[in-house]
Coordinates of C-alpha atoms in Angstrom, one line a residue:
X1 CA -0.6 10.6 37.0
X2 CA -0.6 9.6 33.1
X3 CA 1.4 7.5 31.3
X4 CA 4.2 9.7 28.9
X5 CA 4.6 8.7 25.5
X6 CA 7.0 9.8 22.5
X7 CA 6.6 9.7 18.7
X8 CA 9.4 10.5 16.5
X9 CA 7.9 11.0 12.5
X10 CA 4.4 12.5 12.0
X11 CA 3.6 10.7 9.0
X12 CA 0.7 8.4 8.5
X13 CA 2.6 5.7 11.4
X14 CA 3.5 8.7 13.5
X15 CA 0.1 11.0 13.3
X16 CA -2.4 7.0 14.0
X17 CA 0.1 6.3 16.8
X18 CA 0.1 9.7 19.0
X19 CA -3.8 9.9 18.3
X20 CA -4.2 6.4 19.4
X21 CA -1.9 6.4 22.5
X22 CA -3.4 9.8 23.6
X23 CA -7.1 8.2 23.0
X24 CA -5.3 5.8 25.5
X25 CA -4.8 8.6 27.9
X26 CA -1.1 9.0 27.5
X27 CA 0.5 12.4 27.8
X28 CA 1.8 12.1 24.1
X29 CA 4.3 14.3 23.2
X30 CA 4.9 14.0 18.8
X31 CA 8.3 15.3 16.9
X32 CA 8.5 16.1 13.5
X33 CA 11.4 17.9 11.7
X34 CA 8.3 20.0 9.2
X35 CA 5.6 21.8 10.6
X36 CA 2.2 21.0 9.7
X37 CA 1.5 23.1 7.1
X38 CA 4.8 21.5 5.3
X39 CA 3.8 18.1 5.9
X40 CA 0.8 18.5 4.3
X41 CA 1.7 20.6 1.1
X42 CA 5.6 20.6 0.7
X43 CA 6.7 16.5 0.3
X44 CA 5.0 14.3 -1.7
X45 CA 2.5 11.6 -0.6
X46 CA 4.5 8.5 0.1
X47 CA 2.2 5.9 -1.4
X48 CA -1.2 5.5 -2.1
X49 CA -2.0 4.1 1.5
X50 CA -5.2 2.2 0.0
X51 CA -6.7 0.0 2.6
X52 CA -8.1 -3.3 1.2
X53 CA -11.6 -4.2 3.4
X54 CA -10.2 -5.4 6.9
X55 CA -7.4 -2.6 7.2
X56 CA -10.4 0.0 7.9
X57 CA -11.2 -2.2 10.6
X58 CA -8.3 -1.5 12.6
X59 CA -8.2 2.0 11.3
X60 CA -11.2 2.9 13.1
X61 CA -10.3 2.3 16.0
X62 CA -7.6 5.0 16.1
X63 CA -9.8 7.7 14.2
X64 CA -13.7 7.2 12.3
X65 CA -13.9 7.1 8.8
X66 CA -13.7 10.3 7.8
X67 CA -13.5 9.8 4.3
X68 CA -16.6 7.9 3.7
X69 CA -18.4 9.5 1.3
X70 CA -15.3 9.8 -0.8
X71 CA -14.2 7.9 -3.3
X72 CA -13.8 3.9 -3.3
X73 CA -13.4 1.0 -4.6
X74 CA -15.6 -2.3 -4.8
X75 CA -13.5 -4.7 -6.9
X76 CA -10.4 -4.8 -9.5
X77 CA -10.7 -5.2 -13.3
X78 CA -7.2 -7.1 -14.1
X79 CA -5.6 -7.9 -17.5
X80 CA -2.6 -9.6 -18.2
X81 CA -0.6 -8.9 -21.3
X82 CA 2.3 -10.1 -23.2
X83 CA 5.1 -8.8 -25.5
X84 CA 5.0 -5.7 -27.7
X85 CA 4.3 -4.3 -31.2
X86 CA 4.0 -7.7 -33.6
X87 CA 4.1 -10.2 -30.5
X88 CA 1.6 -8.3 -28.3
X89 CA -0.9 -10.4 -26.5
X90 CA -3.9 -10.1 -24.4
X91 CA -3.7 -13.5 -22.3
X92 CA -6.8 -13.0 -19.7
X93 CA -8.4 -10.9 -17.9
X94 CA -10.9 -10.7 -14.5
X95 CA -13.1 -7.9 -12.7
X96 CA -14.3 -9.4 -9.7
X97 CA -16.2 -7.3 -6.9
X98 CA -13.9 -7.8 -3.8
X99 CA -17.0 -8.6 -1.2
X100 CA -15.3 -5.7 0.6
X101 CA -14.6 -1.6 0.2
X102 CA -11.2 -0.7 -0.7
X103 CA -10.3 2.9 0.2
X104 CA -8.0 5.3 -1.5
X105 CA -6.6 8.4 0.0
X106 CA -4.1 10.9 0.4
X107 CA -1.8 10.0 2.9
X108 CA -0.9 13.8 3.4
X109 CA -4.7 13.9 4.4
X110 CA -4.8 11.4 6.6
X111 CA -1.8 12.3 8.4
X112 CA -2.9 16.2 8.5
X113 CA -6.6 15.0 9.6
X114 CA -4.9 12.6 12.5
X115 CA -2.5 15.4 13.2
X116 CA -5.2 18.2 13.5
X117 CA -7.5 16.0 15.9
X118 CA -4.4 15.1 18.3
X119 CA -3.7 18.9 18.6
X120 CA -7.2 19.9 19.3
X121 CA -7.1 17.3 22.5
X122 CA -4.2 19.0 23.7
X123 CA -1.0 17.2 22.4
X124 CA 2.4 18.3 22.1
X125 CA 4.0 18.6 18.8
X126 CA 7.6 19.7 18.7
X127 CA 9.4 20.6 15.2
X128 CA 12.8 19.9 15.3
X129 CA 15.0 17.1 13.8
X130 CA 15.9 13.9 16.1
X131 CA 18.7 12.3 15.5
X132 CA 19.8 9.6 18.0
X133 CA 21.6 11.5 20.6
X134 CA 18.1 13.5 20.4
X135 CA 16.1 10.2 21.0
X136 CA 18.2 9.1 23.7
X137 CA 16.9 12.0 25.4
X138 CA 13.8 11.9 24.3
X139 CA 13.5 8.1 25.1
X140 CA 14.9 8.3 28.9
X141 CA 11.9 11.3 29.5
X142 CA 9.2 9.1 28.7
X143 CA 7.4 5.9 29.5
X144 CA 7.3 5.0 26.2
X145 CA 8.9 5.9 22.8
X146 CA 8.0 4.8 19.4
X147 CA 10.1 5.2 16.1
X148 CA 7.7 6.1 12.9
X149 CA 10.8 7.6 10.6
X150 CA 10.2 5.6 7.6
X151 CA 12.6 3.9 5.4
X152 CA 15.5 6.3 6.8
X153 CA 15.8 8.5 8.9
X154 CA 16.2 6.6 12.6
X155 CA 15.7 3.3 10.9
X156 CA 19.7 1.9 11.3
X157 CA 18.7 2.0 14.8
X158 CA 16.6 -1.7 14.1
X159 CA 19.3 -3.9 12.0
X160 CA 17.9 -5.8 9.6
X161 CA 15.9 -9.5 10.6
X162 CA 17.9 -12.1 8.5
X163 CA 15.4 -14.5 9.2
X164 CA 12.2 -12.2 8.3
X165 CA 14.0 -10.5 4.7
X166 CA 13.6 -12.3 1.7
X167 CA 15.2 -9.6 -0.9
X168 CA 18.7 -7.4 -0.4
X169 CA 17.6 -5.3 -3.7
X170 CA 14.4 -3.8 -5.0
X171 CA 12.0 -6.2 -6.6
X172 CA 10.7 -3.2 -8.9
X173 CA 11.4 0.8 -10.0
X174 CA 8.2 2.6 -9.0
X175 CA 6.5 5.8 -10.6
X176 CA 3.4 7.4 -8.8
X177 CA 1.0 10.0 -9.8
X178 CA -1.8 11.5 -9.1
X179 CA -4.1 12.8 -11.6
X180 CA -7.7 14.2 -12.5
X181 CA -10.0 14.9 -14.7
X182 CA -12.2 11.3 -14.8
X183 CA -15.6 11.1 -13.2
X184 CA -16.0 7.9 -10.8
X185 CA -18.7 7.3 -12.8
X186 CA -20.2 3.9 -15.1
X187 CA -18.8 5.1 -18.0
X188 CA -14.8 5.2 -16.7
X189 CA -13.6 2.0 -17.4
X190 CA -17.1 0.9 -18.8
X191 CA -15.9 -1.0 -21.3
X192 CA -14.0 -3.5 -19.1
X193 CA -17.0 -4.6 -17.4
X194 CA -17.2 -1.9 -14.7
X195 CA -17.4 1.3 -13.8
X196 CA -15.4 4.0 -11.6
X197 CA -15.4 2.2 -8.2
X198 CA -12.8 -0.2 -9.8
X199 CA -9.4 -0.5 -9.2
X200 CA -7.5 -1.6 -12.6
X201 CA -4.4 -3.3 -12.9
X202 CA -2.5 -4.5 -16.1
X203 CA -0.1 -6.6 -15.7
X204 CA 3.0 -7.2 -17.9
X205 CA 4.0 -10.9 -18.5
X206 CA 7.9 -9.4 -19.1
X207 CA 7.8 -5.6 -18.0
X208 CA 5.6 -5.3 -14.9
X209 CA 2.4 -3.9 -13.7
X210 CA 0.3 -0.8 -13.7
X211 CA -2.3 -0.2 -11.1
X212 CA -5.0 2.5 -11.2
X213 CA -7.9 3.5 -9.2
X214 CA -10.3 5.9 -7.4
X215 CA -8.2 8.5 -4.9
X216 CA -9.1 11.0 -2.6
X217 CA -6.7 14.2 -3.1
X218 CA -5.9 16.1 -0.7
X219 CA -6.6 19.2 -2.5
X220 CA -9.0 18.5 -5.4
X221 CA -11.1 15.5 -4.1
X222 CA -11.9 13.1 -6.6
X223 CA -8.8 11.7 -8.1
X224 CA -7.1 8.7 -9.9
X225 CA -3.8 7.7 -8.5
X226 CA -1.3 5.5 -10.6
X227 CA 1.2 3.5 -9.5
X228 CA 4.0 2.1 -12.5
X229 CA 6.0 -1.0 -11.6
X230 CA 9.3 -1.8 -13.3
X231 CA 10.8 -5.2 -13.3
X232 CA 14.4 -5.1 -13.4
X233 CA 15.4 -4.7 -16.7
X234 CA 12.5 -3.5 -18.1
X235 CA 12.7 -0.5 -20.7
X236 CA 9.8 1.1 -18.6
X237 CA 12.8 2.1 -16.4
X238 CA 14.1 4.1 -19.1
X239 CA 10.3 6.1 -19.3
X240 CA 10.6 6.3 -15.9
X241 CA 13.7 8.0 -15.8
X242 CA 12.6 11.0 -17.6
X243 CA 10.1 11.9 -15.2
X244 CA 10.8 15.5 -13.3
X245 CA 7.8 16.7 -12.3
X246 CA 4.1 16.3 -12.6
X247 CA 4.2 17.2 -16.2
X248 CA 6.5 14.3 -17.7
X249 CA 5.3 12.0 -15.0
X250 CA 1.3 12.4 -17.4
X251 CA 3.3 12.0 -20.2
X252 CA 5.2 8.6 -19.2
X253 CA 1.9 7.5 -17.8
X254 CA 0.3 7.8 -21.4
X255 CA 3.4 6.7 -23.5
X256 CA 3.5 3.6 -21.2
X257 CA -0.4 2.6 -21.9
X258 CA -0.3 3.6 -25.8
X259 CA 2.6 1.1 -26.3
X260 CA 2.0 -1.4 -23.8
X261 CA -2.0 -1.2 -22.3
X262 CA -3.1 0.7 -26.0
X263 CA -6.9 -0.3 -25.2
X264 CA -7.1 1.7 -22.1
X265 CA -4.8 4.7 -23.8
X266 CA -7.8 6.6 -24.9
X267 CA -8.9 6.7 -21.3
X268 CA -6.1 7.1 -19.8
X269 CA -5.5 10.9 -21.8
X270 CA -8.6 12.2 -19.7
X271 CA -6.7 12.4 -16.7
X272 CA -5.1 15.3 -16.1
X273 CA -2.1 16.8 -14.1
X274 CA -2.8 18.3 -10.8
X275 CA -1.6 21.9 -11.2
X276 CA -2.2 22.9 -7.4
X277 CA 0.0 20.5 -6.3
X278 CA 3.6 20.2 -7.8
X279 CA 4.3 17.2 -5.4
X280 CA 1.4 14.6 -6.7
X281 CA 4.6 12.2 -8.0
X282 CA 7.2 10.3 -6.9
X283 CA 9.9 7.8 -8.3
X284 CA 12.3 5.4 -6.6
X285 CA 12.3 1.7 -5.5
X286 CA 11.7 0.2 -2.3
X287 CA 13.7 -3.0 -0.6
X288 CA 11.6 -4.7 1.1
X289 CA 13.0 -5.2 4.4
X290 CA 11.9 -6.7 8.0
X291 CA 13.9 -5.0 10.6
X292 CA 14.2 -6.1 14.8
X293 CA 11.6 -3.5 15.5
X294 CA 12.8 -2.8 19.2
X295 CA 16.1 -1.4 19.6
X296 CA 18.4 0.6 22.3
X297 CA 19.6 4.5 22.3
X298 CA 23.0 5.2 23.3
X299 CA 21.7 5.2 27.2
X300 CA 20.1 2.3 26.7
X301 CA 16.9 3.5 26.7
X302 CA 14.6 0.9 24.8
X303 CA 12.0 2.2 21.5
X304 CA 10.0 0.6 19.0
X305 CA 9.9 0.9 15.5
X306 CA 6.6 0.9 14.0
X307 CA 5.0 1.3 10.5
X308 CA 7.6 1.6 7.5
X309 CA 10.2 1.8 10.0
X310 CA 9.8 -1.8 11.2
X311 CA 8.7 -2.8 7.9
X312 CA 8.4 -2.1 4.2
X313 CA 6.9 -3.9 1.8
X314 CA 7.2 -3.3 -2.0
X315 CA 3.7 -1.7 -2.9
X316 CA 2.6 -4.2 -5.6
X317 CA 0.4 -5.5 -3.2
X318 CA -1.2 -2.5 -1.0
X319 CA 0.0 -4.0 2.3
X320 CA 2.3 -0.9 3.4
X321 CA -0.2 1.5 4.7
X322 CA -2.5 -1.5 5.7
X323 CA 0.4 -3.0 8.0
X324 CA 1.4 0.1 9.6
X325 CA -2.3 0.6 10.8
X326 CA -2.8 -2.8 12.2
X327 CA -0.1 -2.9 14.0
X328 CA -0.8 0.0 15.5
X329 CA -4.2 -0.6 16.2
X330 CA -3.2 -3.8 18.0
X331 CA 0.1 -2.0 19.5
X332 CA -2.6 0.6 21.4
X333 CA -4.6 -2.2 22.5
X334 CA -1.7 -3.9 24.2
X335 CA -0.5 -0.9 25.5
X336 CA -3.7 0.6 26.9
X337 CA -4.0 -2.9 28.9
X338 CA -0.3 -3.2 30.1
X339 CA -0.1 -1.5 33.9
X340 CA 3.9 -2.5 33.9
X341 CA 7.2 -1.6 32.0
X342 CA 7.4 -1.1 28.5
X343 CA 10.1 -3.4 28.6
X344 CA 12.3 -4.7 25.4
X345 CA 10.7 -8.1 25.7
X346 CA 7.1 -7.3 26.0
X347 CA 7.6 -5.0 22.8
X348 CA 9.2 -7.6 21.1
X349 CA 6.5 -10.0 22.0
X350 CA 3.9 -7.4 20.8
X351 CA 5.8 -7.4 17.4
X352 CA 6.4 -10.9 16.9
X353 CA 2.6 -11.0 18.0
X354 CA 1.5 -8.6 15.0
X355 CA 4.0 -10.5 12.4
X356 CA 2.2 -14.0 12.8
X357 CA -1.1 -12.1 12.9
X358 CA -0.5 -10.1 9.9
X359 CA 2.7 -8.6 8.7
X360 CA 4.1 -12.4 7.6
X361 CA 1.0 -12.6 5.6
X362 CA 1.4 -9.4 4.0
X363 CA 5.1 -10.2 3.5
X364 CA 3.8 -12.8 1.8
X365 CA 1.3 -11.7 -0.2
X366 CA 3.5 -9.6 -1.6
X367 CA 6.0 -11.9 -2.8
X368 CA 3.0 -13.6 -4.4
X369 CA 1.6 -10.5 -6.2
X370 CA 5.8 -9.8 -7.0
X371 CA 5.6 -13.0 -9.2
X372 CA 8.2 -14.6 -6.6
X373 CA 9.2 -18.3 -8.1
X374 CA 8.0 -19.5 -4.3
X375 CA 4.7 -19.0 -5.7
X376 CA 4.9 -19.8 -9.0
X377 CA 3.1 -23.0 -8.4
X378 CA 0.2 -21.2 -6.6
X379 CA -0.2 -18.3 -9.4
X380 CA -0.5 -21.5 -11.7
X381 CA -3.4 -22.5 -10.0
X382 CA -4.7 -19.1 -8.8
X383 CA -4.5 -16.8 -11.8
X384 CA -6.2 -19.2 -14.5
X385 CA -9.1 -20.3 -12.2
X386 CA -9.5 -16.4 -11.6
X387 CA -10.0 -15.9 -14.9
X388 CA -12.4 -18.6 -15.6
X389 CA -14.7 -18.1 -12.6
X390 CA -15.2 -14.7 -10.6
X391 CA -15.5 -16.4 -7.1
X392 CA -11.9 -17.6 -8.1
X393 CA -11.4 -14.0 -8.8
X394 CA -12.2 -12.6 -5.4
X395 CA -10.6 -15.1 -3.6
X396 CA -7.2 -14.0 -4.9
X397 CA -7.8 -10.7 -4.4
X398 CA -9.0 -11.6 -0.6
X399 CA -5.5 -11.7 0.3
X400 CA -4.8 -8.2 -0.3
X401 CA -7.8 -7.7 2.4
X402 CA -6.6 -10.3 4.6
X403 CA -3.1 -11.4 3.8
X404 CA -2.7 -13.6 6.5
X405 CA -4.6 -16.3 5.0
X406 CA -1.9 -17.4 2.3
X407 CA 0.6 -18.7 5.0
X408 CA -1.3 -21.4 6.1
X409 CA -1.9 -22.4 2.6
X410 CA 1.5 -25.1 3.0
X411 CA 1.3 -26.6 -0.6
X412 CA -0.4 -26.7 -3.8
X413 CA -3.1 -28.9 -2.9
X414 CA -4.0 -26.6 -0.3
X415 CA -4.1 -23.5 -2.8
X416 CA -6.8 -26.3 -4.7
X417 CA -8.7 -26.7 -1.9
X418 CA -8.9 -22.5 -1.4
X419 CA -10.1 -21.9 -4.5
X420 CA -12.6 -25.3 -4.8
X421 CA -14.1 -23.8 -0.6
X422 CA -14.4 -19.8 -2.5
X423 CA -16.1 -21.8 -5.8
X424 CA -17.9 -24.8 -5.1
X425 CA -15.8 -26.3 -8.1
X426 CA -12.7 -28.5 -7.8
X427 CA -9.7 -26.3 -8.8
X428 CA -8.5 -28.8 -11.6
X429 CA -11.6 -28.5 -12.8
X430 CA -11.3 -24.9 -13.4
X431 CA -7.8 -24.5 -14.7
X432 CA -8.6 -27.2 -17.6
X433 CA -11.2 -24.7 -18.7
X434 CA -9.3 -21.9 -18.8
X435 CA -8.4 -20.3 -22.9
X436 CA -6.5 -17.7 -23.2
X437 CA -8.6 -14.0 -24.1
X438 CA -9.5 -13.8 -28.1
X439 CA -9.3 -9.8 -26.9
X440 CA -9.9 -7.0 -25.0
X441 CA -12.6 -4.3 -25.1
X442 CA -10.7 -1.0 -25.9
X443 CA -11.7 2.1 -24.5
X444 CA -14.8 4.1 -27.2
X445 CA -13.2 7.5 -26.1
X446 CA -12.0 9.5 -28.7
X447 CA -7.8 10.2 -28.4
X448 CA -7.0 13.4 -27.3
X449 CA -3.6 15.4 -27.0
X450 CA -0.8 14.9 -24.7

């Protein structure tokens, strides 16, 4: 007789989980409170759910790579800027290939692809809301019941880990959209060095960052996504603010690079709003927050969170969508091997497991890409040689690939020895070398109108 499993939320945590636990050969049994058709065209996606190199690892083993001959990414083209109008600055700037394949798309797509192959094998999906008299039920019919609600929903089931949560307030406002209209081709982006399998990100010395790259849509195919972070108090808040729809979110996309990123403007008006798909935006904030992923319904019964639910990051960093598939991957693994109970401890082993593996790391990593003053010491050292040697370069952006690495770099010295390992070249070496940019190539593309 097979092993039952629950999973309550059919997002991108919900959808890997039932596919992997049926692939397990659990009777899986997955609740949602939209149908399919609504989860794939009536909410926006939730992030960009970009997996850095290793992440597609762990993704495999739940589902191939289905999106493969998509679109991608090979490295990041970063600038970083400083003040506006008369004191506007170009500081430095780095496009190093990763060493790895970063991977942009739809989490709508994912989820509907995940959701579409677990129904074809014969799984049960029930639409109907839970709340948590409906998971104590649900959780007392089954072997095992996992929590994939997101930010909400379920989530005040897992209080909050004091010891694991750094912030009690969002670290930036967030705008997302998805537009089209640019080929992934040599001449997008050309002028910075690289072409359209680069990911670019401008940061702001006193505003925040912009992040742009290559996207698979779930409707059009080859996209861009965007991604605007806000740093408290800065007037991009404001722009922000006035977004409604996909319409003003375009137009505070190109107000933002004309005033702050102007040589990237003219490339930036290409893009295009996605008119088949009113729900390619979002705006809002995220606290990042590590909850006690295993928790107890009314009965008693015990369930896990996973994905979001157990953790969310801020998305500066890409680790959200990364995390939630790692720890599933490994969740599956340690499932599919257990013969016993799914008792409260050996879940909570299997997550304390998965946060020294990874989700400290990317916790971490995070912080670091957040401009945390923990780090300020290690973005001294980091940044600059990035910008003076490209090896430098990809060893920063290594982290976003494998995150756990930056925890057991314990001090400064050990950040110098990182970057002198990826180089060849002592670190103190490299930092005395680096000059600030005497400017950036600007885009040749003629403006066009909003």
């Amino acid at each position: 007789m097979s092993r039952t499993a629950a999973v309550v939320g059919a997002g991108l945590a919900g959808t890997t989980a039932a596919l992997g636990l049926q692939n397990a050969g659990f009777d899986v049994t997955l609740h949602s409170d939209r149908d399919r058709r609504s989860l794939r065209d009536d909410v926006p996606a939730t992030g960009t759910a970009v997996y850095f190199g290793r992440s597609r690892e762990s993704d495999a083993r739940i589902i191939e790579d289905l999106y493969a001959d998509g679109p991608s990414a090979v490295g990041m083209s970063a600038r970083l800027h400083t003040g506006v109008g008369k004191t506007y600055g170009e500081v430095f700037e780095f496009a190093p290939d990763f060493g790895y394949v970063s991977q942009g798309v739809d989490v709508r797509l994912r989820a509907d692809d995940r959701l579409g192959r677990f129904l074809d094998r014969g799984g049960r999906f029930e639409v109907r809301s839970v709340d948590p008299d409906g998971l104590d039920g649900i959780a007392g019919r089954h072997d095992l019941t996992l929590v994939a609600t997101g930010k909400g929903g379920l989530a005040s089931l897992f209080p909050v880990d004091p010891d694991r949560t750094v912030y009690s307030e969002p670290q930036r406002q967030l705008l997302m959209v998805t537009l089209h209209g640019l080929d992934h081709d040599a001449d997008a982006f050309g002028y910075r060095g690289v072409g359209g399998r680069f990911n670019h990100f401008n940061l702001h010395t006193d505003f925040g960052e912009v992040f742009i790259g290559p996207y698979l849509h779930k409707d059009v195919g080859p996209a861009w996504s965007f991604l605007g972070f806000a740093k408290p108090g800065s007037p991009w808040i404001e722009l922000f603010d006035t977004v409604t729809d996909a319409h003003s979110a375009r137009r505070a996309v190109l107000e933002l690079y004309r005033q702050y990123f102007p040589k990237d403007a003219a490339e930036i008006e290409q893009l295009q709003v996605i008119e088949v798909d009113p729900h390619s935006w979002l705006r809002g904030a995220v606290t990042p927050t590590v909850r006690r992923a295993v928790g107890e319904t009314a009965s008693g019964h015990v369930v896990a969170a996973i994905g979001d639910t157990a953790v969310s990051f801020d998305p500066v960093a890409g680790q959200g969508a990364q995390n939630t598939v790692v720890q599933i991957a490994s969740l599956i693994e340690a499932v599919r091997n257990h013969d016993g109970e799914f008792t409260r401890q050996w879940l909570q082993d299997r997550f304390d497991e998965h946060w020294a593996a990874r989700g400290h790391g990317a916790a971490e990593t995070t912080r670091l890409f957040l401009g945390d003053p923990t780090y300020a010491q290690y973005a001294d050292v980091l940044f600059p040689a990035a910008a003076v040697d490209e090896r430098a370069a990809a060893a920063l952006f290594r982290f976003l690939s494998e995150p756990e690495l930056l925890p057991g770099l314990r001090d400064v010295d050990d950040v110098k020895s990182y970057i002198a390992e990826a180089t060849g070249v002592p670190a103190d070496e490299l930092t005395a070398r680096f000059a600030p940019s005497t400017g950036f190539a600007a885009s040749p593309r003629g403006r066009v109108a909003v």
